[in-house]
PDB file of C-alpha atoms in Angstrom:
ATOM      1  CA  MET A 194    -106.129  24.878 -52.647  1.00 86.00           C
ATOM      2  CA  LYS A 195    -108.976  24.080 -50.183  1.00 90.00           C
ATOM      3  CA  GLN A 196    -106.956  25.859 -47.451  1.00 89.00           C
ATOM      4  CA  ASP A 197    -106.441  28.823 -49.803  1.00 89.00           C
ATOM      5  CA  LEU A 198    -110.190  29.165 -50.180  1.00 93.00           C
ATOM      6  CA  LEU A 199    -110.730  28.847 -46.460  1.00 96.00           C
ATOM      7  CA  ASN A 200    -108.139  31.554 -45.906  1.00 95.00           C
ATOM      8  CA  LEU A 201    -110.148  33.803 -48.281  1.00 95.00           C
ATOM      9  CA  GLY A 202    -113.321  33.300 -46.203  1.00 97.00           C
ATOM     10  CA  CYS A 203    -115.129  30.584 -48.114  1.00 97.00           C
ATOM     11  CA  LEU A 204    -117.407  28.448 -45.977  1.00 96.00           C
ATOM     12  CA  PRO A 205    -116.139  24.822 -45.621  1.00 95.00           C
ATOM     13  CA  ALA A 206    -119.586  23.423 -46.659  1.00 91.00           C
ATOM     14  CA  LYS A 207    -119.148  25.151 -50.088  1.00 92.00           C
ATOM     15  CA  ILE A 208    -115.882  23.375 -50.865  1.00 94.00           C
ATOM     16  CA  ALA A 209    -115.634  19.944 -52.389  1.00 91.00           C
ATOM     17  CA  VAL A 210    -112.143  18.467 -53.097  1.00 91.00           C
ATOM     18  CA  HIS A 211    -111.858  16.610 -56.420  1.00 91.00           C
ATOM     19  CA  TYR A 212    -108.649  15.140 -57.864  1.00 89.00           C
ATOM     20  CA  HIS A 213    -108.323  15.111 -61.682  1.00 86.00           C
ATOM     21  CA  GLY A 214    -107.384  11.996 -63.543  1.00 90.00           C
ATOM     22  CA  VAL A 215    -105.487  10.990 -66.741  1.00 90.00           C
ATOM     23  CA  PRO A 216    -106.626   8.584 -69.430  1.00 87.00           C
ATOM     24  CA  GLY A 217    -104.860   5.523 -68.093  1.00 84.00           C
ATOM     25  CA  ASN A 218    -106.205   3.348 -70.973  1.00 82.00           C
ATOM     26  CA  LEU A 219    -104.069   5.393 -73.362  1.00 79.00           C
ATOM     27  CA  ILE A 220    -100.822   4.930 -71.411  1.00 79.00           C
ATOM     28  CA  HIS A 221     -99.219   1.701 -72.629  1.00 69.00           C
ATOM     29  CA  ILE A 222     -95.573   1.700 -71.724  1.00 73.00           C
ATOM     30  CA  GLN A 223     -93.352  -1.197 -72.698  1.00 68.00           C
ATOM     31  CA  LYS A 224     -90.466  -0.837 -70.261  1.00 67.00           C
ATOM     32  CA  THR A 225     -87.252  -2.402 -71.633  1.00 61.00           C
ATOM     33  CA  ASP A 226     -85.439  -4.311 -68.944  1.00 60.00           C
ATOM     34  CA  THR A 227     -81.804  -3.577 -69.472  1.00 56.00           C
ATOM     35  CA  THR A 228     -78.571  -4.091 -67.421  1.00 59.00           C
ATOM     36  CA  GLN A 229     -76.943  -0.903 -68.707  1.00 69.00           C
ATOM     37  CA  LYS A 230     -75.306   1.121 -65.955  1.00 79.00           C
ATOM     38  CA  LEU A 231     -76.402   4.539 -67.241  1.00 91.00           C
ATOM     39  CA  CYS A 232     -79.433   5.719 -65.232  1.00 95.00           C
ATOM     40  CA  THR A 233     -81.951   7.873 -67.295  1.00 96.00           C
ATOM     41  CA  ILE A 234     -83.723  10.527 -65.294  1.00 98.00           C
ATOM     42  CA  LEU A 235     -86.704  12.229 -66.946  1.00 98.00           C
ATOM     43  CA  MET A 236     -88.183  15.715 -66.354  1.00 98.00           C
ATOM     44  CA  LEU A 237     -91.157  16.284 -68.584  1.00 98.00           C
ATOM     45  CA  SER A 238     -92.962  19.639 -68.136  1.00 97.00           C
ATOM     46  CA  TYR A 239     -93.301  23.258 -69.241  1.00 96.00           C
ATOM     47  CA  LEU A 240     -90.074  25.023 -68.470  1.00 98.00           C
ATOM     48  CA  ASP A 241     -91.100  27.310 -65.766  1.00 97.00           C
ATOM     49  CA  PRO A 242     -89.649  27.995 -62.270  1.00 97.00           C
ATOM     50  CA  VAL A 243     -92.539  26.357 -60.432  1.00 97.00           C
ATOM     51  CA  LYS A 244     -91.431  22.926 -62.012  1.00 98.00           C
ATOM     52  CA  GLY A 245     -88.129  22.921 -60.039  1.00 98.00           C
ATOM     53  CA  HIS A 246     -85.595  22.442 -62.767  1.00 98.00           C
ATOM     54  CA  LEU A 247     -82.913  24.562 -60.956  1.00 98.00           C
ATOM     55  CA  PHE A 248     -83.656  22.601 -57.746  1.00 98.00           C
ATOM     56  CA  ALA A 249     -83.208  19.344 -59.653  1.00 98.00           C
ATOM     57  CA  LEU A 250     -79.936  20.495 -61.341  1.00 98.00           C
ATOM     58  CA  LYS A 251     -78.413  21.615 -58.040  1.00 98.00           C
ATOM     59  CA  ALA A 252     -79.078  18.153 -56.588  1.00 98.00           C
ATOM     60  CA  LEU A 253     -77.530  16.507 -59.683  1.00 98.00           C
ATOM     61  CA  LYS A 254     -74.534  18.842 -59.419  1.00 98.00           C
ATOM     62  CA  ALA A 255     -74.017  17.532 -55.850  1.00 97.00           C
ATOM     63  CA  ILE A 256     -74.244  13.923 -57.088  1.00 97.00           C
ATOM     64  CA  ALA A 257     -71.722  14.613 -59.851  1.00 96.00           C
ATOM     65  CA  LYS A 258     -69.328  16.146 -57.294  1.00 95.00           C
ATOM     66  CA  GLN A 259     -69.312  12.763 -55.517  1.00 94.00           C
ATOM     67  CA  GLY A 260     -67.741  11.316 -58.642  1.00 92.00           C
ATOM     68  CA  VAL A 261     -70.930   9.732 -59.996  1.00 91.00           C
ATOM     69  CA  SER A 262     -71.199  10.105 -63.676  1.00 90.00           C
ATOM     70  CA  GLU A 263     -73.323   7.294 -64.901  1.00 94.00           C
ATOM     71  CA  PHE A 264     -76.628   9.243 -65.266  1.00 96.00           C
ATOM     72  CA  LYS A 265     -78.382  11.404 -67.818  1.00 97.00           C
ATOM     73  CA  LEU A 266     -81.131  13.907 -67.210  1.00 98.00           C
ATOM     74  CA  ARG A 267     -83.502  14.355 -70.091  1.00 98.00           C
ATOM     75  CA  ILE A 268     -85.416  17.660 -69.958  1.00 98.00           C
ATOM     76  CA  VAL A 269     -88.456  17.396 -72.226  1.00 98.00           C
ATOM     77  CA  GLY A 270     -90.502  20.557 -72.857  1.00 97.00           C
ATOM     78  CA  ALA A 271     -90.239  24.208 -73.837  1.00 97.00           C
ATOM     79  CA  GLY A 272     -91.031  27.472 -72.006  1.00 97.00           C
ATOM     80  CA  HIS A 273     -89.972  30.948 -71.037  1.00 96.00           C
ATOM     81  CA  TYR A 274     -87.443  29.620 -68.444  1.00 97.00           C
ATOM     82  CA  GLU A 275     -85.366  27.552 -70.921  1.00 98.00           C
ATOM     83  CA  LYS A 276     -82.669  30.212 -71.226  1.00 98.00           C
ATOM     84  CA  GLN A 277     -82.065  30.319 -67.474  1.00 98.00           C
ATOM     85  CA  ILE A 278     -82.009  26.549 -67.126  1.00 98.00           C
ATOM     86  CA  LYS A 279     -79.449  26.221 -69.985  1.00 98.00           C
ATOM     87  CA  GLN A 280     -77.327  28.983 -68.485  1.00 98.00           C
ATOM     88  CA  PHE A 281     -77.270  27.118 -65.167  1.00 98.00           C
ATOM     89  CA  VAL A 282     -76.248  23.874 -66.898  1.00 98.00           C
ATOM     90  CA  SER A 283     -73.438  25.591 -68.661  1.00 98.00           C
ATOM     91  CA  ALA A 284     -72.201  27.622 -65.783  1.00 98.00           C
ATOM     92  CA  HIS A 285     -71.908  24.533 -63.569  1.00 97.00           C
ATOM     93  CA  GLN A 286     -70.432  22.205 -66.182  1.00 96.00           C
ATOM     94  CA  LEU A 287     -73.404  19.906 -66.201  1.00 97.00           C
ATOM     95  CA  ASN A 288     -73.592  19.646 -69.999  1.00 97.00           C
ATOM     96  CA  PRO A 289     -72.339  15.968 -70.054  1.00 96.00           C
ATOM     97  CA  TYR A 290     -75.168  14.978 -67.835  1.00 97.00           C
ATOM     98  CA  VAL A 291     -78.160  16.801 -69.401  1.00 98.00           C
ATOM     99  CA  ASP A 292     -80.001  16.475 -72.669  1.00 98.00           C
ATOM    100  CA  PHE A 293     -82.439  19.131 -73.776  1.00 98.00           C
ATOM    101  CA  VAL A 294     -85.057  17.277 -75.872  1.00 98.00           C
ATOM    102  CA  GLY A 295     -87.450  20.217 -76.587  1.00 97.00           C
ATOM    103  CA  PRO A 296     -91.243  19.886 -76.841  1.00 97.00           C
ATOM    104  CA  VAL A 297     -92.760  16.557 -77.651  1.00 96.00           C
ATOM    105  CA  LYS A 298     -96.434  16.202 -78.861  1.00 95.00           C
ATOM    106  CA  TYR A 299     -98.684  15.078 -76.063  1.00 91.00           C
ATOM    107  CA  LEU A 300     -99.659  11.340 -76.179  1.00 88.00           C
ATOM    108  CA  SER A 301     -97.574  10.784 -79.334  1.00 91.00           C
ATOM    109  CA  PRO A 302     -95.250   7.755 -79.729  1.00 90.00           C
ATOM    110  CA  ALA A 303     -92.237   9.958 -78.947  1.00 93.00           C
ATOM    111  CA  TYR A 304     -94.049  11.151 -75.760  1.00 93.00           C
ATOM    112  CA  PHE A 305     -94.460   7.631 -74.466  1.00 91.00           C
ATOM    113  CA  GLN A 306     -91.018   6.610 -75.565  1.00 93.00           C
ATOM    114  CA  GLU A 307     -89.590   9.120 -73.077  1.00 95.00           C
ATOM    115  CA  PHE A 308     -91.379   7.229 -70.290  1.00 95.00           C
ATOM    116  CA  SER A 309     -90.309   3.818 -71.669  1.00 93.00           C
ATOM    117  CA  ASN A 310     -86.598   4.883 -71.776  1.00 93.00           C
ATOM    118  CA  ALA A 311     -86.574   6.451 -68.269  1.00 96.00           C
ATOM    119  CA  ASP A 312     -85.517   4.860 -65.007  1.00 96.00           C
ATOM    120  CA  ILE A 313     -86.658   7.723 -62.742  1.00 97.00           C
ATOM    121  CA  PHE A 314     -89.232  10.505 -63.117  1.00 98.00           C
ATOM    122  CA  LEU A 315     -88.223  13.691 -61.335  1.00 98.00           C
ATOM    123  CA  HIS A 316     -90.638  16.500 -60.616  1.00 98.00           C
ATOM    124  CA  PRO A 317     -89.434  18.666 -57.772  1.00 98.00           C
ATOM    125  CA  SER A 318     -92.033  21.365 -57.700  1.00 98.00           C
ATOM    126  CA  VAL A 319     -91.396  24.522 -55.729  1.00 97.00           C
ATOM    127  CA  LYS A 320     -93.475  27.558 -54.821  1.00 95.00           C
ATOM    128  CA  THR A 321     -92.669  30.867 -56.503  1.00 94.00           C
ATOM    129  CA  LYS A 322     -93.910  34.363 -55.615  1.00 89.00           C
ATOM    130  CA  ASP A 323     -96.722  34.098 -58.131  1.00 84.00           C
ATOM    131  CA  ASP A 324     -97.397  30.393 -58.567  1.00 89.00           C
ATOM    132  CA  LYS A 325     -97.726  26.859 -57.046  1.00 90.00           C
ATOM    133  CA  GLU A 326     -99.001  23.610 -58.390  1.00 92.00           C
ATOM    134  CA  GLY A 327    -101.927  21.273 -57.757  1.00 90.00           C
ATOM    135  CA  ILE A 328    -101.246  17.775 -58.918  1.00 93.00           C
ATOM    136  CA  PRO A 329     -98.980  17.755 -62.044  1.00 94.00           C
ATOM    137  CA  GLY A 330    -100.535  15.665 -64.802  1.00 93.00           C
ATOM    138  CA  SER A 331     -97.081  14.306 -66.055  1.00 95.00           C
ATOM    139  CA  LEU A 332     -96.426  13.083 -62.503  1.00 96.00           C
ATOM    140  CA  VAL A 333     -99.600  11.090 -62.586  1.00 96.00           C
ATOM    141  CA  GLU A 334     -98.826   9.715 -66.086  1.00 95.00           C
ATOM    142  CA  ALA A 335     -95.385   8.657 -64.827  1.00 96.00           C
ATOM    143  CA  MET A 336     -97.075   6.718 -61.960  1.00 96.00           C
ATOM    144  CA  PHE A 337     -99.266   4.989 -64.643  1.00 94.00           C
ATOM    145  CA  ALA A 338     -96.106   4.207 -66.533  1.00 94.00           C
ATOM    146  CA  GLY A 339     -94.699   2.401 -63.540  1.00 94.00           C
ATOM    147  CA  LEU A 340     -91.844   4.843 -62.989  1.00 96.00           C
ATOM    148  CA  PRO A 341     -90.599   5.630 -59.543  1.00 97.00           C
ATOM    149  CA  VAL A 342     -91.311   9.300 -58.896  1.00 98.00           C
ATOM    150  CA  ILE A 343     -89.303  11.765 -56.897  1.00 98.00           C
ATOM    151  CA  SER A 344     -91.243  14.960 -56.013  1.00 98.00           C
ATOM    152  CA  THR A 345     -91.744  17.461 -53.271  1.00 98.00           C
ATOM    153  CA  ILE A 346     -94.083  18.258 -50.356  1.00 97.00           C
ATOM    154  CA  HIS A 347     -95.910  20.775 -52.511  1.00 96.00           C
ATOM    155  CA  GLY A 348     -99.464  21.496 -53.360  1.00 91.00           C
ATOM    156  CA  GLY A 349    -101.526  18.410 -53.942  1.00 92.00           C
ATOM    157  CA  ILE A 350     -98.535  16.146 -54.537  1.00 96.00           C
ATOM    158  CA  PRO A 351     -98.434  14.521 -51.081  1.00 95.00           C
ATOM    159  CA  PHE A 352    -102.185  13.529 -51.541  1.00 92.00           C
ATOM    160  CA  VAL A 353    -101.293  11.205 -54.452  1.00 93.00           C
ATOM    161  CA  ILE A 354     -97.751  10.093 -53.467  1.00 97.00           C
ATOM    162  CA  GLN A 355     -97.134   8.223 -50.239  1.00 97.00           C
ATOM    163  CA  ASP A 356     -93.513   8.717 -49.283  1.00 98.00           C
ATOM    164  CA  LYS A 357     -91.313   5.639 -49.655  1.00 97.00           C
ATOM    165  CA  LYS A 358     -94.265   3.701 -51.022  1.00 97.00           C
ATOM    166  CA  THR A 359     -95.604   5.160 -54.230  1.00 97.00           C
ATOM    167  CA  GLY A 360     -92.771   7.575 -54.618  1.00 98.00           C
ATOM    168  CA  LEU A 361     -90.154   9.589 -52.787  1.00 98.00           C
ATOM    169  CA  LEU A 362     -90.891  13.078 -51.364  1.00 98.00           C
ATOM    170  CA  VAL A 363     -88.576  15.798 -50.092  1.00 98.00           C
ATOM    171  CA  GLU A 364     -89.015  19.338 -48.818  1.00 98.00           C
ATOM    172  CA  GLU A 365     -88.778  22.139 -51.306  1.00 98.00           C
ATOM    173  CA  TRP A 366     -85.186  23.297 -51.984  1.00 98.00           C
ATOM    174  CA  ASP A 367     -83.722  20.653 -49.696  1.00 98.00           C
ATOM    175  CA  VAL A 368     -80.857  19.919 -52.193  1.00 98.00           C
ATOM    176  CA  GLU A 369     -79.102  17.403 -49.925  1.00 98.00           C
ATOM    177  CA  ASN A 370     -82.186  15.195 -49.474  1.00 98.00           C
ATOM    178  CA  LEU A 371     -83.205  15.488 -53.037  1.00 98.00           C
ATOM    179  CA  ALA A 372     -79.680  14.298 -54.013  1.00 98.00           C
ATOM    180  CA  CYS A 373     -79.914  11.425 -51.526  1.00 98.00           C
ATOM    181  CA  ALA A 374     -83.353  10.373 -52.896  1.00 98.00           C
ATOM    182  CA  ILE A 375     -82.037  10.398 -56.556  1.00 98.00           C
ATOM    183  CA  LYS A 376     -78.904   8.515 -55.558  1.00 97.00           C
ATOM    184  CA  ALA A 377     -80.954   5.883 -53.619  1.00 97.00           C
ATOM    185  CA  LEU A 378     -83.022   5.127 -56.733  1.00 97.00           C
ATOM    186  CA  MET A 379     -79.955   5.225 -59.005  1.00 96.00           C
ATOM    187  CA  ASP A 380     -78.138   2.673 -56.944  1.00 94.00           C
ATOM    188  CA  ASN A 381     -81.089   0.276 -56.359  1.00 95.00           C
ATOM    189  CA  ARG A 382     -82.952  -1.265 -59.367  1.00 94.00           C
ATOM    190  CA  TRP A 383     -85.069  -3.379 -57.050  1.00 95.00           C
ATOM    191  CA  LEU A 384     -86.229  -0.212 -55.132  1.00 97.00           C
ATOM    192  CA  ARG A 385     -87.059   1.466 -58.378  1.00 96.00           C
ATOM    193  CA  ASN A 386     -89.085  -1.408 -59.635  1.00 95.00           C
ATOM    194  CA  GLN A 387     -90.926  -1.691 -56.291  1.00 97.00           C
ATOM    195  CA  ILE A 388     -91.875   1.951 -55.973  1.00 97.00           C
ATOM    196  CA  GLY A 389     -92.795   2.099 -59.671  1.00 96.00           C
ATOM    197  CA  ASN A 390     -95.156  -0.941 -59.441  1.00 95.00           C
ATOM    198  CA  GLN A 391     -96.766   0.385 -56.356  1.00 97.00           C
ATOM    199  CA  ALA A 392     -97.245   3.781 -57.998  1.00 97.00           C
ATOM    200  CA  ARG A 393     -98.857   2.172 -61.011  1.00 95.00           C
ATOM    201  CA  LYS A 394    -101.295   0.165 -58.877  1.00 96.00           C
ATOM    202  CA  TYR A 395    -102.291   3.235 -56.894  1.00 96.00           C
ATOM    203  CA  ALA A 396    -102.790   5.258 -60.123  1.00 95.00           C
ATOM    204  CA  GLU A 397    -104.858   2.549 -61.721  1.00 94.00           C
ATOM    205  CA  SER A 398    -107.152   2.332 -58.689  1.00 95.00           C
ATOM    206  CA  ASN A 399    -107.465   6.036 -57.913  1.00 95.00           C
ATOM    207  CA  LEU A 400    -106.381   8.359 -60.633  1.00 94.00           C
ATOM    208  CA  ASP A 401    -107.798   6.990 -63.844  1.00 95.00           C
ATOM    209  CA  LEU A 402    -109.897   9.528 -65.731  1.00 94.00           C
ATOM    210  CA  LYS A 403    -113.053   7.284 -65.749  1.00 93.00           C
ATOM    211  CA  ILE A 404    -112.863   6.812 -61.962  1.00 94.00           C
ATOM    212  CA  ARG A 405    -112.408  10.561 -61.463  1.00 94.00           C
ATOM    213  CA  GLU A 406    -115.267  11.321 -63.851  1.00 95.00           C
ATOM    214  CA  LEU A 407    -117.671   9.247 -61.748  1.00 95.00           C
ATOM    215  CA  ALA A 408    -116.521  11.047 -58.601  1.00 94.00           C
ATOM    216  CA  LEU A 409    -117.162  14.358 -60.313  1.00 95.00           C
ATOM    217  CA  GLU A 410    -120.619  13.237 -61.393  1.00 95.00           C
ATOM    218  CA  LYS A 411    -121.388  12.339 -57.836  1.00 94.00           C
ATOM    219  CA  ILE A 412    -120.469  15.962 -56.761  1.00 93.00           C
ATOM    220  CA  TYR A 413    -122.799  17.423 -59.440  1.00 93.00           C
ATOM    221  CA  ASN A 414    -125.616  15.126 -58.373  1.00 94.00           C
ATOM    222  CA  GLU A 415    -125.249  16.130 -54.806  1.00 90.00           C
ATOM    223  CA  LEU A 416    -125.402  19.808 -55.837  1.00 88.00           C
ATOM    224  CA  ILE A 417    -128.673  19.334 -57.767  1.00 89.00           C
ATOM    225  CA  GLY A 418    -130.177  17.212 -54.992  1.00 86.00           C
ATOM    226  CA  ASN A 419    -130.024  13.838 -56.784  1.00 75.00           C
TER     227      ASN A 419
END
């Protein structure tokens, strides 16, 4: 976004980069340790092309073609792209692997239950003709929840996720590598726990709302000369 402003002619001295935070104190996830083989993958967002649902489904289709069947994608949310996503699922015989949950009230018990039940959080954002993302809020919430996140080199995402440390990153529309990233976490519980724990520690130290509020106050104080 800073680069977009520079491209429009804004002076560098007039730009301050500030990352938003989420209310980490409200995110209390009790992850159930289970030995079940089924791996639950969560996508929680508005149903819009920029969120990368079709990208994710193409990667999961590739995994299913390898004979892997012990996974379930839960798509939580609603939006104008729902019809196209469901049509893709049906056209490619992915119905056994996908649950459409619908909208869930933000910060409700049901909302947090989705994080609790998930093994992997998937948010493969992609640019569209009219849109791109900054830092998705649900992605940061997943980090607070201690979930291993798989996302893309897109917008502000690489500024909060360090590849192979606090999450896994792939290029937009790189279906093969996205499938490899998903499969790597599906097959390795230890790796999921390691990345999820490191993501939570990073989020708690850097992305909590109170921490970001203090940083924003500092920007305001500098602007008024305090």
